Amino acid sequence: PSTTLFRSARIQQNSGAAGTVLLKLMADGTTKASTRVQAARCILEFASQSLETEDLLLRIERLEENEKK
């Protein structure tokens, strides 16, 4: 369990840097178009997953609140 938490923490610490790299690649006109498209696709996929996770957490929170009533 502690190894899993350590990995999760490291992923969270480095996700900002990874996002910055993807954004720079996507915005750089000198980068190959296929690389820019791939970077954009990654950003959109992660954003979509983040929104889905946020939505699920909100729904769980509401269910737990209703269960307490």
Coordinates of C-alpha atoms in Angstrom, one line a residue:
P1 CA 0.0 0.0 0.0
S2 CA 2.7 2.5 0.9
T3 CA 4.4 1.8 -2.5
T4 CA 1.2 2.6 -4.3
L5 CA 0.8 5.9 -2.4
F6 CA 4.4 6.8 -3.1
R7 CA 3.8 6.2 -6.8
S8 CA 0.6 8.2 -6.8
A9 CA 2.4 11.1 -5.1
R10 CA 5.2 11.1 -7.6
I11 CA 2.7 11.0 -10.5
Q12 CA 0.9 14.0 -9.0
Q13 CA 4.1 15.9 -8.5
N14 CA 5.2 15.4 -12.1
S15 CA 1.9 15.9 -13.8
G16 CA 2.3 19.7 -14.0
A17 CA 5.6 19.4 -15.7
A18 CA 4.2 16.8 -18.1
G19 CA 1.3 19.0 -18.9
T20 CA 3.6 21.9 -19.6
V21 CA 5.6 19.8 -22.0
L22 CA 2.5 18.8 -23.9
L23 CA 1.2 22.4 -24.1
K24 CA 4.6 23.6 -25.4
L25 CA 4.7 20.9 -28.0
M26 CA 1.2 21.6 -29.1
A27 CA 1.8 25.3 -29.4
D28 CA 5.2 25.2 -31.1
G29 CA 4.8 25.7 -34.8
T30 CA 8.1 24.1 -35.5
T31 CA 7.0 20.8 -34.0
K32 CA 5.9 18.2 -36.5
A33 CA 2.1 18.4 -37.0
S34 CA 1.6 14.7 -36.0
T35 CA 3.4 15.4 -32.7
R36 CA 1.3 18.5 -32.1
V37 CA -1.9 16.5 -32.8
Q38 CA -0.9 13.8 -30.5
A39 CA -0.1 16.3 -27.7
A40 CA -3.5 18.0 -28.2
R41 CA -5.2 14.6 -28.1
C42 CA -3.5 13.7 -24.9
I43 CA -4.5 17.0 -23.3
L44 CA -8.1 16.6 -24.4
E45 CA -8.3 13.0 -23.1
F46 CA -6.8 13.9 -19.7
A47 CA -9.2 16.9 -19.5
S48 CA -12.2 14.7 -20.3
Q49 CA -11.1 12.0 -17.7
S50 CA -10.6 14.8 -15.1
L51 CA -14.1 16.1 -15.8
E52 CA -15.6 12.6 -15.5
T53 CA -13.8 12.0 -12.3
E54 CA -14.9 15.3 -10.9
D55 CA -18.5 14.5 -11.9
L56 CA -18.4 11.0 -10.3
L57 CA -17.0 12.5 -7.0
L58 CA -19.7 15.0 -6.9
R59 CA -22.4 12.4 -7.5
I60 CA -20.9 10.2 -4.7
E61 CA -20.8 13.1 -2.4
R62 CA -24.5 13.8 -3.0
L63 CA -25.4 10.2 -2.5
E64 CA -23.6 10.1 0.8
E65 CA -25.3 13.3 1.9
N66 CA -28.7 11.9 1.0
E67 CA -28.0 8.6 2.8
K68 CA -27.3 10.6 6.0
K69 CA -30.7 12.2 5.9

